[in-house]
CSV table of C-alpha atoms in Angstrom, one decimal:
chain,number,residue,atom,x,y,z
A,1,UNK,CA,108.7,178.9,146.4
A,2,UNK,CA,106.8,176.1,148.3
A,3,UNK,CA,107.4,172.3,146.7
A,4,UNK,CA,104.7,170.4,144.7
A,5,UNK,CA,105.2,167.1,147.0
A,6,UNK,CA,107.5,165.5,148.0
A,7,UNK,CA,110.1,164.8,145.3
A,8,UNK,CA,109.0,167.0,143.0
A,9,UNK,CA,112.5,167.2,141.0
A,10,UNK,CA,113.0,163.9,140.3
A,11,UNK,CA,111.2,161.3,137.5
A,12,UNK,CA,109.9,162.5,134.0
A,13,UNK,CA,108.7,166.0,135.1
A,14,UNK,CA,110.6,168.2,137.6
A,15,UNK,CA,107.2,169.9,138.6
A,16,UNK,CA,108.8,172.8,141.1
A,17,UNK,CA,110.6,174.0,137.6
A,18,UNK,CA,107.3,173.6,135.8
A,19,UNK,CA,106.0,176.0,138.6
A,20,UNK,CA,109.0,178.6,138.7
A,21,UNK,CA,108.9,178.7,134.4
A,22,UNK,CA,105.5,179.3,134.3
A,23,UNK,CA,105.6,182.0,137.2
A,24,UNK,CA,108.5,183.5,135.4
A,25,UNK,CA,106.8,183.6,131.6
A,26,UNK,CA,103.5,184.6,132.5
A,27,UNK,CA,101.7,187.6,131.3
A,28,UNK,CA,101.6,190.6,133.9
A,29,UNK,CA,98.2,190.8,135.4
A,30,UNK,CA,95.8,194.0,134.6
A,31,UNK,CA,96.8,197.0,136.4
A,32,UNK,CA,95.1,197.4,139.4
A,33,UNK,CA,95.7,199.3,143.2
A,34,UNK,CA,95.8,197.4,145.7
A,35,UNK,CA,92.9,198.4,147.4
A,36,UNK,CA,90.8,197.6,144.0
A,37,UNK,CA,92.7,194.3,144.0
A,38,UNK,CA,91.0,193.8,147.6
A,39,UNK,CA,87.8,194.6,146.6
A,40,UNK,CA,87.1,192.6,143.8
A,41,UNK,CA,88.6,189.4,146.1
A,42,UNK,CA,86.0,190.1,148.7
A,43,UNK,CA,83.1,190.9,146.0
A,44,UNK,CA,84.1,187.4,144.2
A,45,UNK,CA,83.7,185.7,147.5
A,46,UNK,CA,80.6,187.8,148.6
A,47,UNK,CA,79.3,186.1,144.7
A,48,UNK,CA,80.7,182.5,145.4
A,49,UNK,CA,78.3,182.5,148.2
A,50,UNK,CA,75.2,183.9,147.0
A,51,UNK,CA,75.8,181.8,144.0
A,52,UNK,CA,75.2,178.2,146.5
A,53,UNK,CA,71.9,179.4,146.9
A,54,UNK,CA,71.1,180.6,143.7
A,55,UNK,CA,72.4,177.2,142.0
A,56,UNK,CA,70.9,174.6,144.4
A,57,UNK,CA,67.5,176.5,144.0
A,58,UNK,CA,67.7,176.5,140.3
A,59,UNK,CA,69.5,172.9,139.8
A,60,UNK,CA,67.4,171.1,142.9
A,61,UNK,CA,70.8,169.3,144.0
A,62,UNK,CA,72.4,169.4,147.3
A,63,UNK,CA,72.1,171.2,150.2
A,64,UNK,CA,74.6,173.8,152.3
A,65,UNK,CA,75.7,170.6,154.1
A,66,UNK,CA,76.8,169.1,151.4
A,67,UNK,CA,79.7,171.7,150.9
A,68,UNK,CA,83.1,170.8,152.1
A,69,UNK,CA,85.4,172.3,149.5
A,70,UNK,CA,87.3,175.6,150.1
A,71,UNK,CA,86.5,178.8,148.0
A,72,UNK,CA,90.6,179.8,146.9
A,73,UNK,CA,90.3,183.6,145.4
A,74,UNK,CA,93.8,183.3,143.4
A,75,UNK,CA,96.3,185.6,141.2
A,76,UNK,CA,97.9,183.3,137.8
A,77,UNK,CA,100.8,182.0,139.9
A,78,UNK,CA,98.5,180.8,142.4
A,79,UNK,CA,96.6,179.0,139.7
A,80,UNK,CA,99.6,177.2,138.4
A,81,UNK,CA,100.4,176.4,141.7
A,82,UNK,CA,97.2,174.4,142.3
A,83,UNK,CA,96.9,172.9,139.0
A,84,UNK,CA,100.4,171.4,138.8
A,85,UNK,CA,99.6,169.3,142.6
A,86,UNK,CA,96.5,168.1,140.9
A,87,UNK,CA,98.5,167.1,137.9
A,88,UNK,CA,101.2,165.6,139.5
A,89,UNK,CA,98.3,163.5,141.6
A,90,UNK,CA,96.4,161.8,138.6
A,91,UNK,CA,99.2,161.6,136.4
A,92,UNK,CA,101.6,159.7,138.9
A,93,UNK,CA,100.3,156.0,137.8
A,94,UNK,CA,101.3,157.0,133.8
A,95,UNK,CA,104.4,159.0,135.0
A,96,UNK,CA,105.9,156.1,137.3
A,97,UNK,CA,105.0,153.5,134.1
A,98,UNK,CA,106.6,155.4,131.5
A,99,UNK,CA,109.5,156.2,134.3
A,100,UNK,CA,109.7,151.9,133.8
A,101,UNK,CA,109.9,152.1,130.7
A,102,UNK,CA,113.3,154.6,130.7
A,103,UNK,CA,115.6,151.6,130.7
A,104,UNK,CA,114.4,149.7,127.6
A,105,UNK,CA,113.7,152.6,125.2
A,106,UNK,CA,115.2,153.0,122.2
A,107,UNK,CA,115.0,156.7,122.8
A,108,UNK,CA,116.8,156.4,126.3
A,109,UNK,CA,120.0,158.2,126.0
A,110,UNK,CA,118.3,160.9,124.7
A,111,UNK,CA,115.7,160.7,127.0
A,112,UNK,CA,118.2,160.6,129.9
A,113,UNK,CA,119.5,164.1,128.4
A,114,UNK,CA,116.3,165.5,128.4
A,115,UNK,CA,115.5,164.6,131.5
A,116,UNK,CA,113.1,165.9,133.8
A,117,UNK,CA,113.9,169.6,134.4
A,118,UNK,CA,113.6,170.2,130.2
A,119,UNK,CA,109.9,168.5,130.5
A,120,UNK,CA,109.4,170.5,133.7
A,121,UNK,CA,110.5,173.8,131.6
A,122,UNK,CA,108.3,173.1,128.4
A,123,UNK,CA,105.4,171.9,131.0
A,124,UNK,CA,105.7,175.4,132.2
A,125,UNK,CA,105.1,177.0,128.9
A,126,UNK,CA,102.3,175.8,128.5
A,127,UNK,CA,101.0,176.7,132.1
A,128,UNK,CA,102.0,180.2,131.3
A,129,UNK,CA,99.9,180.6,128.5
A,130,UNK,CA,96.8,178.8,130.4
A,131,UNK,CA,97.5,181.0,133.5
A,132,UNK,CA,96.1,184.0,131.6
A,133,UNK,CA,93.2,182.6,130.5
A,134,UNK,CA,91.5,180.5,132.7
A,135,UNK,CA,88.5,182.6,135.1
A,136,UNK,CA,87.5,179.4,137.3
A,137,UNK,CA,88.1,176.0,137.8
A,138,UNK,CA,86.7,173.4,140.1
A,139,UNK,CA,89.4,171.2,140.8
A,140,UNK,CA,88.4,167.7,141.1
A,141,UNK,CA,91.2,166.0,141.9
A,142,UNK,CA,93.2,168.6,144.3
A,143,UNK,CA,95.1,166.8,147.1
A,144,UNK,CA,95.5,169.5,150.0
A,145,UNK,CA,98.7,171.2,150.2
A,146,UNK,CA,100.1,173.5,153.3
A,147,UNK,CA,99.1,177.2,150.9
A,148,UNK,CA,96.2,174.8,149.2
A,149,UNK,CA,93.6,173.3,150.9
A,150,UNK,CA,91.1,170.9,150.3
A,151,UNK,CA,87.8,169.4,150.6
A,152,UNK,CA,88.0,166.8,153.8
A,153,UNK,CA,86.2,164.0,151.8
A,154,UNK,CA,88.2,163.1,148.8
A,155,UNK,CA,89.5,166.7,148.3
A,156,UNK,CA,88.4,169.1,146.0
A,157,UNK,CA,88.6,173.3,146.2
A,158,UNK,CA,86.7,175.9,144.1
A,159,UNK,CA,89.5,178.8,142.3
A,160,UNK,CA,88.7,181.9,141.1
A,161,UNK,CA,91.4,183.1,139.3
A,162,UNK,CA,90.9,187.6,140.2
A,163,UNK,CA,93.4,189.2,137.5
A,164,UNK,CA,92.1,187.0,134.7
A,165,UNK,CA,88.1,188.0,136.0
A,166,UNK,CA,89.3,191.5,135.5
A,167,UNK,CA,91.0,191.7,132.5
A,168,UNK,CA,88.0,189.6,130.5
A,169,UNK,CA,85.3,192.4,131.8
A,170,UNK,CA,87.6,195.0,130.7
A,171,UNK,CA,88.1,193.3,127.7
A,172,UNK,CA,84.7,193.2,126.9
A,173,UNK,CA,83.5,195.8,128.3
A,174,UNK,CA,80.4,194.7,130.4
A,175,UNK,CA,79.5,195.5,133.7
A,176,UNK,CA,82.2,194.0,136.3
A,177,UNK,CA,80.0,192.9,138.8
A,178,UNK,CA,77.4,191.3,137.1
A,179,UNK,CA,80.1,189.4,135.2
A,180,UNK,CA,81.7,188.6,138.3
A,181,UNK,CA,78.8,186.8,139.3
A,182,UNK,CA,78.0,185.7,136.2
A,183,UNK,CA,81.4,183.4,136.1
A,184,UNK,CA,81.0,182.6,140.1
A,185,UNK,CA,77.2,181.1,139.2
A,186,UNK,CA,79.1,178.8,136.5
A,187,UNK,CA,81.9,177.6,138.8
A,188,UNK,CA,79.5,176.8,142.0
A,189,UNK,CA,77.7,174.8,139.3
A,190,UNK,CA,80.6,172.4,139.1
A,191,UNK,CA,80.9,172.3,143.0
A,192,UNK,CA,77.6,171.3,143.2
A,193,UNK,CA,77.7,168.5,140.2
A,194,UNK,CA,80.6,166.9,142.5
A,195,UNK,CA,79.8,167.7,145.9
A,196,UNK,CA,75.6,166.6,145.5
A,197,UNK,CA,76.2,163.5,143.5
A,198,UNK,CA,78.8,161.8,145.9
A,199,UNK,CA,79.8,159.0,143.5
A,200,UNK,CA,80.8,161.0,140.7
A,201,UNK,CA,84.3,162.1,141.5
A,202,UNK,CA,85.4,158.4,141.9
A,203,UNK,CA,83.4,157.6,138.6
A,204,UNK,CA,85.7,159.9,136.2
A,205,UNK,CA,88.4,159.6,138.1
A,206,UNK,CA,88.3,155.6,137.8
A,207,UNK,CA,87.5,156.6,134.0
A,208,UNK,CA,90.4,158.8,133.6
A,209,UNK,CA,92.5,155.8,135.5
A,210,UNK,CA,91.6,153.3,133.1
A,211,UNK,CA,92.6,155.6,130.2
A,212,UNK,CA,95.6,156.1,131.7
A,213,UNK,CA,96.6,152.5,132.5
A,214,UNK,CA,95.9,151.5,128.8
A,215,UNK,CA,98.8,153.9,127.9
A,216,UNK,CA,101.2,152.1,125.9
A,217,UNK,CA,103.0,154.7,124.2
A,218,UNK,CA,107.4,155.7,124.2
A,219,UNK,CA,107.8,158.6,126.5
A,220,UNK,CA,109.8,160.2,123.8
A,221,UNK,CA,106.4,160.8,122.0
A,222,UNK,CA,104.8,162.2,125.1
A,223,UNK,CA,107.6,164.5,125.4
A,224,UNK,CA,107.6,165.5,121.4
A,225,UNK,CA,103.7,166.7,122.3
A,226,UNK,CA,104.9,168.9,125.0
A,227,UNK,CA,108.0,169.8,123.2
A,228,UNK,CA,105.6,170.9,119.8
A,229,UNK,CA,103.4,173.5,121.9
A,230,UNK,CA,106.2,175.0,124.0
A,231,UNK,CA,108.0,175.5,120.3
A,232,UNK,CA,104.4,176.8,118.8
A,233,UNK,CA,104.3,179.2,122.1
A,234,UNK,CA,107.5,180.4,121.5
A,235,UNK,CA,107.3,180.8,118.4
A,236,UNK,CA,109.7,178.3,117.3
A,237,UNK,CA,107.7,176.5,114.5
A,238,UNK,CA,108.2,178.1,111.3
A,239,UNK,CA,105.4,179.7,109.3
A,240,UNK,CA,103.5,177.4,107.1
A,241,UNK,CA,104.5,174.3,108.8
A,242,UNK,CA,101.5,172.4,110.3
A,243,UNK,CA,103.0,169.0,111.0
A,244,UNK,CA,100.7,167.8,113.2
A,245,UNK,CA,99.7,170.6,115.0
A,246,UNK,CA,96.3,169.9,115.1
A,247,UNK,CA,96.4,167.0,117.2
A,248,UNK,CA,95.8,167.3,120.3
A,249,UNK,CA,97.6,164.9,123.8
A,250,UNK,CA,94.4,163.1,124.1
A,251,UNK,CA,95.1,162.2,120.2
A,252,UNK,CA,97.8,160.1,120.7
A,253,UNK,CA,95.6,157.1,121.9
A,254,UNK,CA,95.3,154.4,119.3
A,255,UNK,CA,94.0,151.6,121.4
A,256,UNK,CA,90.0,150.6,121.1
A,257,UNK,CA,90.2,150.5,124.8
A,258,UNK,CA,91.0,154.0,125.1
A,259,UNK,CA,89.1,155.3,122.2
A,260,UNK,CA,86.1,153.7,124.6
A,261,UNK,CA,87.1,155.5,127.8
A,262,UNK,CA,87.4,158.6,125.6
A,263,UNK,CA,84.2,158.5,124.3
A,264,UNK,CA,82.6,158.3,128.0
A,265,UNK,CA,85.0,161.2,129.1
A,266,UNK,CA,83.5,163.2,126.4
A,267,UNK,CA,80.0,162.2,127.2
A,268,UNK,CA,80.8,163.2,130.9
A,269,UNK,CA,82.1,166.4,130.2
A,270,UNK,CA,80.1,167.3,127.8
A,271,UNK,CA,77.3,167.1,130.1
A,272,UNK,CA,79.6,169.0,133.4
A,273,UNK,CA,80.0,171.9,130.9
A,274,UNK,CA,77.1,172.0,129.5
A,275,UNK,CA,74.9,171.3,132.6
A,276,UNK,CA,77.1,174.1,133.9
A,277,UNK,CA,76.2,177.0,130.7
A,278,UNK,CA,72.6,175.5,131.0
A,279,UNK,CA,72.6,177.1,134.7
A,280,UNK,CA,74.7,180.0,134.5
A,281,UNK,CA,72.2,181.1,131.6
A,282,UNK,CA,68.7,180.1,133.7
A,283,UNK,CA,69.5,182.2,136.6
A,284,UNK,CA,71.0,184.5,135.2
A,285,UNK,CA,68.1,187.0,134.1
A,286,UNK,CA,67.0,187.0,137.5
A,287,UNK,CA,70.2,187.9,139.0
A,288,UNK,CA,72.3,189.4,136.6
A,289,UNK,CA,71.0,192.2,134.9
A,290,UNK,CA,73.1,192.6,131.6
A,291,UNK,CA,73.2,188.3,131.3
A,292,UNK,CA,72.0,188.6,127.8
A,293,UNK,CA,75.0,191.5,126.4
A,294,UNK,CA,77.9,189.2,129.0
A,295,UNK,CA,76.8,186.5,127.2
A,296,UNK,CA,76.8,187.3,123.7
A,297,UNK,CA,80.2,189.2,123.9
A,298,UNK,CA,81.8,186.0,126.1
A,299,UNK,CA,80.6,183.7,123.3
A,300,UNK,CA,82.0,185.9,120.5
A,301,UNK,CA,85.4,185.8,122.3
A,302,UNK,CA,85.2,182.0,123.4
A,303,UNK,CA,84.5,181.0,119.9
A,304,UNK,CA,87.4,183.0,117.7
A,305,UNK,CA,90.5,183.1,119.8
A,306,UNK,CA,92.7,185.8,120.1
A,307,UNK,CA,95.3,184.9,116.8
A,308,UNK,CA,96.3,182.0,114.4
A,309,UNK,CA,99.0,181.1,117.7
A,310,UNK,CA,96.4,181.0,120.3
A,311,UNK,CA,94.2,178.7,117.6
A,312,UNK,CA,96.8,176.4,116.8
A,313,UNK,CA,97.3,176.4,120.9
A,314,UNK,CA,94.0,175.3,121.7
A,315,UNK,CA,94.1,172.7,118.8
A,316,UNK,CA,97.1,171.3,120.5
A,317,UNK,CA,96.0,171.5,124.5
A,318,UNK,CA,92.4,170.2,123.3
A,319,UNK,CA,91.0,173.2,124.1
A,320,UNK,CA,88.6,173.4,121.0
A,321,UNK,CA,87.1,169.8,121.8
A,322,UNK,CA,86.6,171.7,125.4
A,323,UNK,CA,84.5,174.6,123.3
A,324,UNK,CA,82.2,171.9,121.2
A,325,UNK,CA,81.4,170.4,124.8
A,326,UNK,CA,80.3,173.6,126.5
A,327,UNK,CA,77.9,174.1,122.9
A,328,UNK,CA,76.9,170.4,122.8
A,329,UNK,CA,76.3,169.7,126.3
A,330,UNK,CA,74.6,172.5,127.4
A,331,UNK,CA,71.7,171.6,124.2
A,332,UNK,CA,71.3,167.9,125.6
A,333,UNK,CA,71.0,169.5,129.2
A,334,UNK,CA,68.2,172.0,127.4
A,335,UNK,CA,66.5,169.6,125.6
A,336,UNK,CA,66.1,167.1,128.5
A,337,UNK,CA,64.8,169.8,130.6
A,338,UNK,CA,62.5,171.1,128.3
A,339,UNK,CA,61.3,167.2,127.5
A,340,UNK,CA,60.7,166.7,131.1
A,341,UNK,CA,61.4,168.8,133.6
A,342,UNK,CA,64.6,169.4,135.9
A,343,UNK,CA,63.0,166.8,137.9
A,344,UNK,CA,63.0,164.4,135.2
A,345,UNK,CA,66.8,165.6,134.0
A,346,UNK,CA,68.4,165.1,137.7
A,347,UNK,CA,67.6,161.3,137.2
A,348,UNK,CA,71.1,161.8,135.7
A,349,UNK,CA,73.0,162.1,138.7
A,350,UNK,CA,71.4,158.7,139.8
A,351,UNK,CA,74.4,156.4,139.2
A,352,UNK,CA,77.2,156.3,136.4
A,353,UNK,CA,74.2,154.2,134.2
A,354,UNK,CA,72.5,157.0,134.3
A,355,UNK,CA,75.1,159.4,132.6
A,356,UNK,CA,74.2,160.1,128.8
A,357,UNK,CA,76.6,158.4,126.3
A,358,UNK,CA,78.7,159.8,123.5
A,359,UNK,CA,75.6,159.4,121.2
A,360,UNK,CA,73.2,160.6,123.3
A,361,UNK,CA,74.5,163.7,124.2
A,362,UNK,CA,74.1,164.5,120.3
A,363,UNK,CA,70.5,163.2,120.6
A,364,UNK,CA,68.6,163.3,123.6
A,365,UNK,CA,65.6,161.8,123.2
A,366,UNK,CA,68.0,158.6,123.3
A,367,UNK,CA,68.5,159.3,126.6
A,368,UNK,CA,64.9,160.4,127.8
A,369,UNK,CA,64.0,156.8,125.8
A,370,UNK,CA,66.9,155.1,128.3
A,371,UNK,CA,66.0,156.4,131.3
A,372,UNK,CA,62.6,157.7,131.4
A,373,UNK,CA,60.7,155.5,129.2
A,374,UNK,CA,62.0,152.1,130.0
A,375,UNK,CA,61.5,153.3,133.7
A,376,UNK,CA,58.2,153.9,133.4
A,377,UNK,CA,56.7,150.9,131.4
C-alpha cells in the first residue's frame, strides 16, 4: 500500500491505518467481469467529456481551456485513498494544534494510549461506510500524489467512483447509461464552479481555515465523535440509547466566530450543490432520455436512507445537512434563474461579495435585491 505523505503514522491520526481499515472493512463491490468492469470505465470517461460541453453550454462558464484537473475513474479503495490525502492536507493546521495541546491535557495519559493508530482505525470505519456510497466527488483540495494526480494550478481532480455507479442503477433499476451520464453531468458541474471562477477554491478554503483556526476544543472530544460513529457502525451502541447521536462534528463548535464561518460555509454549499442539481436537471431532458424516472427514484432513495443505522450515520457525519443543501440550494439557484436569467444568476461567481448568504439562500429575492437592484440604480 502506497503512503499518504510523508509521516503518515505519526501525530493524532495514523492515516496509512485509516487507509488499510477502511480497505479491509469495506463492502465488496457489485459483481461484475472484467470486461464489463472495462466498459463502464471507458463509457464514464466517454460521459465526463461530453458532459464539459454539455455544462459550459448550459451554465455559460468557462471554456475547455480552463480545465486543468484530471478525470480519476476509481473502485472504493481508490476513493479512500484520495480522500484521506485531501484530509490529511486541510486538516494538518487543526491536527498539529491539537497535537500542542497533547502535553497539557487533562485527558493526556489516556490520550497517549489511544494514540494515533486507534483514531487511524475508527477514521477508517467511517471511510468504509462512505466508500460504498459516494458516486462522485470533485475534490477541491487534493494535493497530487504519485497514484493521484492533480490539477497543475492549486490542485484539484474529478472521481468517479465505477462499483458504487453500478450498484445505484441496479439498485434502482433505471437505464445504466443514461444514469451514468446523468451523475457525470452533476460532477463536471462542480469542476466547472471551481475551475471558471478562479478565486473560489482559495475563498472556501480560507473559510474552512478560519473555522479551523478558531478550534479551541480537547482532542479527547474530537476523538469521542469519531469514537461514537465507529461504535454506531459497528454496532456497539446499545438499542435505545441516543446520547448525542444526533450531533454531528461540525456540532461541536460553540464559538460566535465559528458559528459565523459556518453560516457562510452553508451558504456556499448550499449554492455548489444546489447550482449543481439545478444543472444536472436542465440538461438533462435533452440528453438523457429517462431524466425524469432517474430522478424521482434517486430522490426517493437520497431522502430515506437505507436503515435506522445508516440514519443515525448521516446525522452523525452531517450527511443530512448535506441533503437540505442539495433541496435548498438548488431552489435559490431556480428562482434566481427564473427572476433573471442565467446571465443575471452568474453575477454570482463575480467575487466572494457576490456569493448569497445563509439568509438569502432561503430567500432569493434578497439576493436579486443585493446584487441586481443596487447595481442597477
Amino acid at each position: 500500500m502506497t503512503s499518504i505523505g510523508g509521516a503518515a503514522s505519526s501525530g493524532m491520526v495514523d492515516w496509512n491505518l485509516a487507509v488499510a481499515t477502511a480497505t479491509r472493512l469495506m463492502r465488496p463491490g457489485p459483481d461484475v467481469s472484467r470486461d464489463e468492469a472495462r466498459a463502464v470505465v471507458a463509457e464514464l470517461r466517454r460521459h465526463a467529456e461530453a458532459s464539459e460541453e454539455h455544462v459550459r453550454g448550459f451554465t455559460r462558464m468557462g471554456t475547455a481551456e480552463t480545465h486543468d484537473t484530471p478525470l480519476l475513474v476509481v473502485d472504493r479503495p481508490g476513493w479512500v485513498r484520495a480522500n484521506v490525502a485531501g484530509f490529511r492536507e486541510l486538516l494538518k493546521p487543526l491536527l498539529d494544534k491539537m497535537q500542542e495541546r497533547r502535553g497539557s491535557s487533562p485527558g493526556n495519559a489516556v490520550l497517549g494510549a489511544v494514540g494515533g493508530k486507534v483514531t487511524g482505525v475508527e477514521l477508517g470505519m467511517l471511510l468504509s461506510f462512505l466508500a460504498s456510497r459516494v458516486l462522485g466527488q470533485y475534490e477541491t483540495f487534493a494535493p497530487a500524489t504519485r497514484d493521484l494526480p492533480a490539477g497543475a494550478n492549486g490542485g484539484g481532480r474529478l472521481l468517479l467512483v465505477a462499483p458504487n455507479i453500478v450498484h445505484v442503477e441496479r439498485e434502482l433499476d433505471v437505464e445504466p447509461h443514461d444514469f451514468r451520464l446523468w451523475v457525470t453531468l452533476h460532477e463536471e458541474t462542480h469542476r466547472t464552479q471551481f475551475t471558471a471562477v478562479p478565486w473560489l477554491r482559495d475563498h472556501l478554503e480560507g473559510e474552512i481555515q478560519s473555522f479551523l483556526g478558531e478550534t479551541d476544543v480537547d482532542p479527547m472530544t474530537v476523538l469521542e465523535r469519531v469514537r461514537e460513529a465507529a461504535q454506531s457502525l459497528a454496532g456497539g451502541r446499545p438499542e435505545g440509547e441516543e446520547g448525542e447521536e444526533g450531533r454531528s462534528f461540525v456540532e461541536i463548535v460553540q464559538t460566535p466566530a465559528q458559528r459565523e464561518i459556518l453560516g457562510r460555509l452553508t451558504a456556499v454549499m448550499s449554492l455548489l450543490e444546489g447550482h449543481a442539481d439545478f444543472v444536472m436537471d436542465g440538461v438533462g431532458p435533452a440528453v438523457v432520455p429517462s431524466v425524469a424516472e432517474i430522478r424521482e427514484k434517486f430522490q426517493q432513495r437520497r431522502a430515506k436512507g437505507a436503515s435506522r443505522l445508516d440514519l443515525a450515520l448521516r446525522k452523525l457525519l452531517g450527511l443530512d445537512a448535506k441533503l437540505r443543501q442539495y433541496r435548498d440550494g438548488e431552489r435559490f439557484v431556480r428562482a434566481v434563474v427564473e427572476e433573471v436569467g442565467m446571465d443575471g444568476f452568474n453575477r454570482v461567481w463575480t467575487s466572494p461579495n457576490t456569493l448569497p448568504t445563509k439568509a438569502e439562500i432561503a430567500k432569493p429575492a434578497e439576493w436579486i435585491t443585493r446584487v441586481h437592484r443596487k447595481t442597477e440604480s
